[in-house]
Amino acid sequence: MNYKILLAEDEPFLGKVIKESLEKNNYEVILASNGKEAWNLFNEQEFSLCILDVMMPYKDGFTLAAQIREFSKNIPLMFLTAKSDIKDVAQGYASGGNDYLRKPFSLEELFLRVAELLKRSNSEKQETDELMIGQYIFYPKRQELINGIKKKVKLSYKEARLLELLLQNKNQVLERKPALMQLWGDDNFFTTRNMDVYITKLRKKLSEDASVEIVNVRGFGYKLIC
């Protein structure tokens, strides 16, 4: 199985060493040099694990972890940090972390912890990654919709993320600004128009079931009714 890891580390040499070492162990690693870049990458790609430095420019690791955890309850999060005070460790776990590795550390220990987190994550995964939307079966990780006659519809990464958010708020209003910040990291005019385009695409892909509807709640956001 191919695992993709998001590594957020603002110290260039250390980031390069960790990235190259993990890649030698057959992991795909995407390196971000600060918290804001890491958040944007998380919103654009699917990752199996996130390794986060704590003290980073623009967005610290604890804040980043809490944002990631708001969207994904299951993705493993590991902190790498020189902050070893018990209060910092507690804050790391409180923000959604699964493991906390203090600097300096050995690469061998890092490899063992990464392997253990991925193993635990896989054992916890259920194929009730299967969600129902009217007559459709929605597979968020596979980015697929299957309707009652087993017709498969592929979704883009952003479409799947947006549909997942709508489903989490089923029959309630998904407020526009928080959704934009979570999926695009910005709520300017262009990202707002972008979201409208994705809503239109989702409506079309869900159009074979008349009981499923995405309605525009003017001035607030969208509501998935099913």
Short mmCIF file of N, CA, C and O in Angstrom, two decimals, residues 27-85:
data_model
loop_
_atom_site.label_atom_id
_atom_site.label_comp_id
_atom_site.label_asym_id
_atom_site.label_seq_id
_atom_site.Cartn_x
_atom_site.Cartn_y
_atom_site.Cartn_z
N TYR A 27 7.84 5.65 1.58
CA TYR A 27 6.72 6.55 1.78
C TYR A 27 6.83 7.71 0.78
O TYR A 27 7.93 8.14 0.44
N GLU A 28 5.69 8.20 0.33
CA GLU A 28 5.67 9.44 -0.45
C GLU A 28 5.53 10.59 0.54
O GLU A 28 4.64 10.57 1.40
N VAL A 29 6.41 11.58 0.46
CA VAL A 29 6.44 12.66 1.44
C VAL A 29 6.31 14.01 0.75
O VAL A 29 7.07 14.32 -0.18
N ILE A 30 5.35 14.82 1.20
CA ILE A 30 5.18 16.18 0.71
C ILE A 30 5.61 17.11 1.85
O ILE A 30 5.05 17.05 2.95
N LEU A 31 6.60 17.94 1.59
CA LEU A 31 7.18 18.80 2.62
C LEU A 31 6.63 20.22 2.53
O LEU A 31 6.62 20.82 1.46
N ALA A 32 6.17 20.74 3.67
CA ALA A 32 5.72 22.13 3.78
C ALA A 32 6.66 22.85 4.74
O ALA A 32 7.07 22.29 5.76
N SER A 33 6.98 24.10 4.43
CA SER A 33 7.96 24.84 5.23
C SER A 33 7.31 25.72 6.30
O SER A 33 8.01 26.36 7.08
N ASN A 34 5.98 25.76 6.35
CA ASN A 34 5.30 26.52 7.40
C ASN A 34 3.87 25.99 7.53
O ASN A 34 3.39 25.20 6.71
N GLY A 35 3.18 26.44 8.58
CA GLY A 35 1.86 25.93 8.88
C GLY A 35 0.81 26.28 7.84
O GLY A 35 -0.07 25.48 7.53
N LYS A 36 0.90 27.48 7.28
CA LYS A 36 -0.08 27.89 6.27
C LYS A 36 0.06 27.05 5.01
O LYS A 36 -0.95 26.61 4.43
N GLU A 37 1.30 26.82 4.57
CA GLU A 37 1.52 25.98 3.39
C GLU A 37 1.02 24.56 3.64
O GLU A 37 0.42 23.94 2.76
N ALA A 38 1.26 24.05 4.84
CA ALA A 38 0.81 22.69 5.18
C ALA A 38 -0.71 22.60 5.13
O ALA A 38 -1.27 21.61 4.62
N TRP A 39 -1.39 23.62 5.65
CA TRP A 39 -2.86 23.61 5.63
C TRP A 39 -3.39 23.62 4.20
O TRP A 39 -4.33 22.91 3.87
N ASN A 40 -2.77 24.42 3.34
CA ASN A 40 -3.19 24.46 1.94
C ASN A 40 -2.98 23.10 1.26
O ASN A 40 -3.85 22.63 0.51
N LEU A 41 -1.85 22.47 1.54
CA LEU A 41 -1.58 21.15 0.96
C LEU A 41 -2.58 20.11 1.45
O LEU A 41 -3.05 19.27 0.68
N PHE A 42 -2.90 20.18 2.75
CA PHE A 42 -3.87 19.23 3.31
C PHE A 42 -5.21 19.35 2.60
O PHE A 42 -5.91 18.35 2.40
N ASN A 43 -5.58 20.58 2.23
CA ASN A 43 -6.86 20.80 1.57
C ASN A 43 -6.85 20.41 0.10
O ASN A 43 -7.92 20.29 -0.51
N GLU A 44 -5.67 20.23 -0.46
CA GLU A 44 -5.57 19.92 -1.89
C GLU A 44 -5.33 18.44 -2.17
O GLU A 44 -5.60 17.97 -3.27
N GLN A 45 -4.81 17.71 -1.20
CA GLN A 45 -4.40 16.33 -1.44
C GLN A 45 -4.89 15.41 -0.32
O GLN A 45 -5.29 15.86 0.75
N GLU A 46 -4.84 14.11 -0.59
CA GLU A 46 -5.23 13.10 0.39
C GLU A 46 -3.96 12.54 1.04
O GLU A 46 -3.05 12.11 0.34
N PHE A 47 -3.91 12.56 2.36
CA PHE A 47 -2.73 12.07 3.08
C PHE A 47 -3.11 10.92 4.02
O PHE A 47 -4.23 10.85 4.52
N SER A 48 -2.13 10.06 4.27
CA SER A 48 -2.31 8.94 5.20
C SER A 48 -1.90 9.32 6.61
O SER A 48 -2.35 8.70 7.58
N LEU A 49 -1.02 10.32 6.74
CA LEU A 49 -0.45 10.70 8.04
C LEU A 49 0.10 12.11 7.93
O LEU A 49 0.60 12.51 6.87
N CYS A 50 0.01 12.88 9.02
CA CYS A 50 0.60 14.22 9.07
C CYS A 50 1.64 14.26 10.19
O CYS A 50 1.35 13.85 11.32
N ILE A 51 2.84 14.74 9.87
CA ILE A 51 3.90 14.95 10.85
C ILE A 51 4.12 16.45 10.95
O ILE A 51 4.49 17.09 9.96
N LEU A 52 3.89 17.01 12.13
CA LEU A 52 3.84 18.46 12.27
C LEU A 52 4.85 18.96 13.29
O LEU A 52 4.85 18.53 14.45
N ASP A 53 5.72 19.88 12.85
CA ASP A 53 6.52 20.63 13.80
C ASP A 53 5.56 21.54 14.57
O ASP A 53 4.49 21.90 14.07
N VAL A 54 5.92 21.93 15.78
CA VAL A 54 5.03 22.78 16.56
C VAL A 54 5.29 24.26 16.31
O VAL A 54 4.38 25.02 16.00
N MET A 55 6.54 24.67 16.41
CA MET A 55 6.87 26.10 16.26
C MET A 55 7.18 26.40 14.80
O MET A 55 8.29 26.16 14.33
N MET A 56 6.15 26.90 14.08
CA MET A 56 6.29 27.21 12.65
C MET A 56 5.75 28.59 12.38
O MET A 56 4.85 29.07 13.08
N PRO A 57 6.24 29.24 11.31
CA PRO A 57 5.68 30.55 10.92
C PRO A 57 4.23 30.42 10.44
O PRO A 57 3.82 29.38 9.96
N TYR A 58 3.50 31.51 10.55
CA TYR A 58 2.15 31.68 10.02
C TYR A 58 1.07 30.88 10.74
O TYR A 58 -0.02 31.37 10.96
N LYS A 59 1.38 29.62 11.09
CA LYS A 59 0.40 28.79 11.78
C LYS A 59 1.18 27.73 12.55
O LYS A 59 1.93 26.95 11.96
N ASP A 60 1.05 27.71 13.88
CA ASP A 60 1.81 26.73 14.66
C ASP A 60 1.18 25.35 14.53
O ASP A 60 0.04 25.19 14.09
N GLY A 61 1.94 24.33 14.94
CA GLY A 61 1.50 22.95 14.76
C GLY A 61 0.24 22.59 15.53
O GLY A 61 -0.59 21.82 15.04
N PHE A 62 0.06 23.15 16.73
CA PHE A 62 -1.13 22.85 17.51
C PHE A 62 -2.38 23.41 16.83
O PHE A 62 -3.42 22.74 16.75
N THR A 63 -2.28 24.64 16.33
CA THR A 63 -3.41 25.25 15.62
C THR A 63 -3.73 24.47 14.35
O THR A 63 -4.90 24.20 14.04
N LEU A 64 -2.67 24.11 13.63
CA LEU A 64 -2.85 23.33 12.39
C LEU A 64 -3.51 21.99 12.69
O LEU A 64 -4.44 21.57 11.98
N ALA A 65 -3.05 21.31 13.73
CA ALA A 65 -3.63 20.00 14.09
C ALA A 65 -5.11 20.13 14.42
O ALA A 65 -5.93 19.30 14.00
N ALA A 66 -5.47 21.16 15.18
CA ALA A 66 -6.87 21.36 15.54
C ALA A 66 -7.73 21.59 14.30
O ALA A 66 -8.86 21.08 14.20
N GLN A 67 -7.20 22.34 13.33
CA GLN A 67 -7.95 22.58 12.08
C GLN A 67 -8.10 21.29 11.28
O GLN A 67 -9.18 21.00 10.75
N ILE A 68 -7.02 20.52 11.19
CA ILE A 68 -7.09 19.24 10.48
C ILE A 68 -8.09 18.31 11.15
O ILE A 68 -8.91 17.66 10.51
N ARG A 69 -8.06 18.30 12.48
CA ARG A 69 -8.93 17.40 13.22
C ARG A 69 -10.40 17.77 13.08
O ARG A 69 -11.27 16.91 13.14
N GLU A 70 -10.69 19.05 12.86
CA GLU A 70 -12.08 19.48 12.63
C GLU A 70 -12.66 18.79 11.42
O GLU A 70 -13.84 18.46 11.38
N PHE A 71 -11.82 18.58 10.41
CA PHE A 71 -12.32 17.96 9.19
C PHE A 71 -12.18 16.45 9.22
O PHE A 71 -13.09 15.71 8.85
N SER A 72 -11.01 15.96 9.64
CA SER A 72 -10.75 14.52 9.64
C SER A 72 -10.55 14.02 11.06
O SER A 72 -9.59 14.40 11.72
N LYS A 73 -11.46 13.17 11.51
CA LYS A 73 -11.36 12.63 12.87
C LYS A 73 -10.36 11.48 12.95
O LYS A 73 -9.92 11.11 14.05
N ASN A 74 -9.99 10.91 11.81
CA ASN A 74 -9.23 9.66 11.83
C ASN A 74 -7.78 9.75 11.38
O ASN A 74 -6.99 8.87 11.70
N ILE A 75 -7.41 10.77 10.62
CA ILE A 75 -6.05 10.81 10.11
C ILE A 75 -5.05 10.90 11.26
O ILE A 75 -5.22 11.71 12.18
N PRO A 76 -4.00 10.06 11.29
CA PRO A 76 -3.01 10.12 12.37
C PRO A 76 -2.19 11.41 12.31
O PRO A 76 -1.75 11.83 11.24
N LEU A 77 -1.99 12.03 13.48
CA LEU A 77 -1.21 13.26 13.59
C LEU A 77 -0.07 13.03 14.58
O LEU A 77 -0.30 12.62 15.71
N MET A 78 1.16 13.33 14.12
CA MET A 78 2.32 13.22 15.00
C MET A 78 3.01 14.57 15.10
O MET A 78 3.21 15.25 14.09
N PHE A 79 3.37 14.97 16.31
CA PHE A 79 4.12 16.20 16.51
C PHE A 79 5.62 15.90 16.65
O PHE A 79 6.01 14.93 17.31
N LEU A 80 6.43 16.74 16.00
CA LEU A 80 7.88 16.74 16.21
C LEU A 80 8.21 18.09 16.84
O LEU A 80 7.92 19.12 16.24
N THR A 81 8.81 18.10 18.01
CA THR A 81 9.05 19.39 18.64
C THR A 81 10.11 19.34 19.72
O THR A 81 10.33 18.29 20.33
N ALA A 82 10.75 20.47 19.92
CA ALA A 82 11.70 20.62 21.02
C ALA A 82 10.98 21.00 22.30
O ALA A 82 11.59 21.04 23.37
N LYS A 83 9.69 21.31 22.21
CA LYS A 83 8.92 21.70 23.40
C LYS A 83 8.55 20.43 24.17
O LYS A 83 7.70 19.66 23.73
N SER A 84 9.18 20.23 25.32
CA SER A 84 9.01 18.97 26.03
C SER A 84 8.31 19.12 27.38
O SER A 84 8.14 18.14 28.10
N ASP A 85 7.91 20.34 27.72
CA ASP A 85 7.20 20.55 28.97
C ASP A 85 5.89 19.76 28.95
O ASP A 85 5.24 19.64 27.90
#
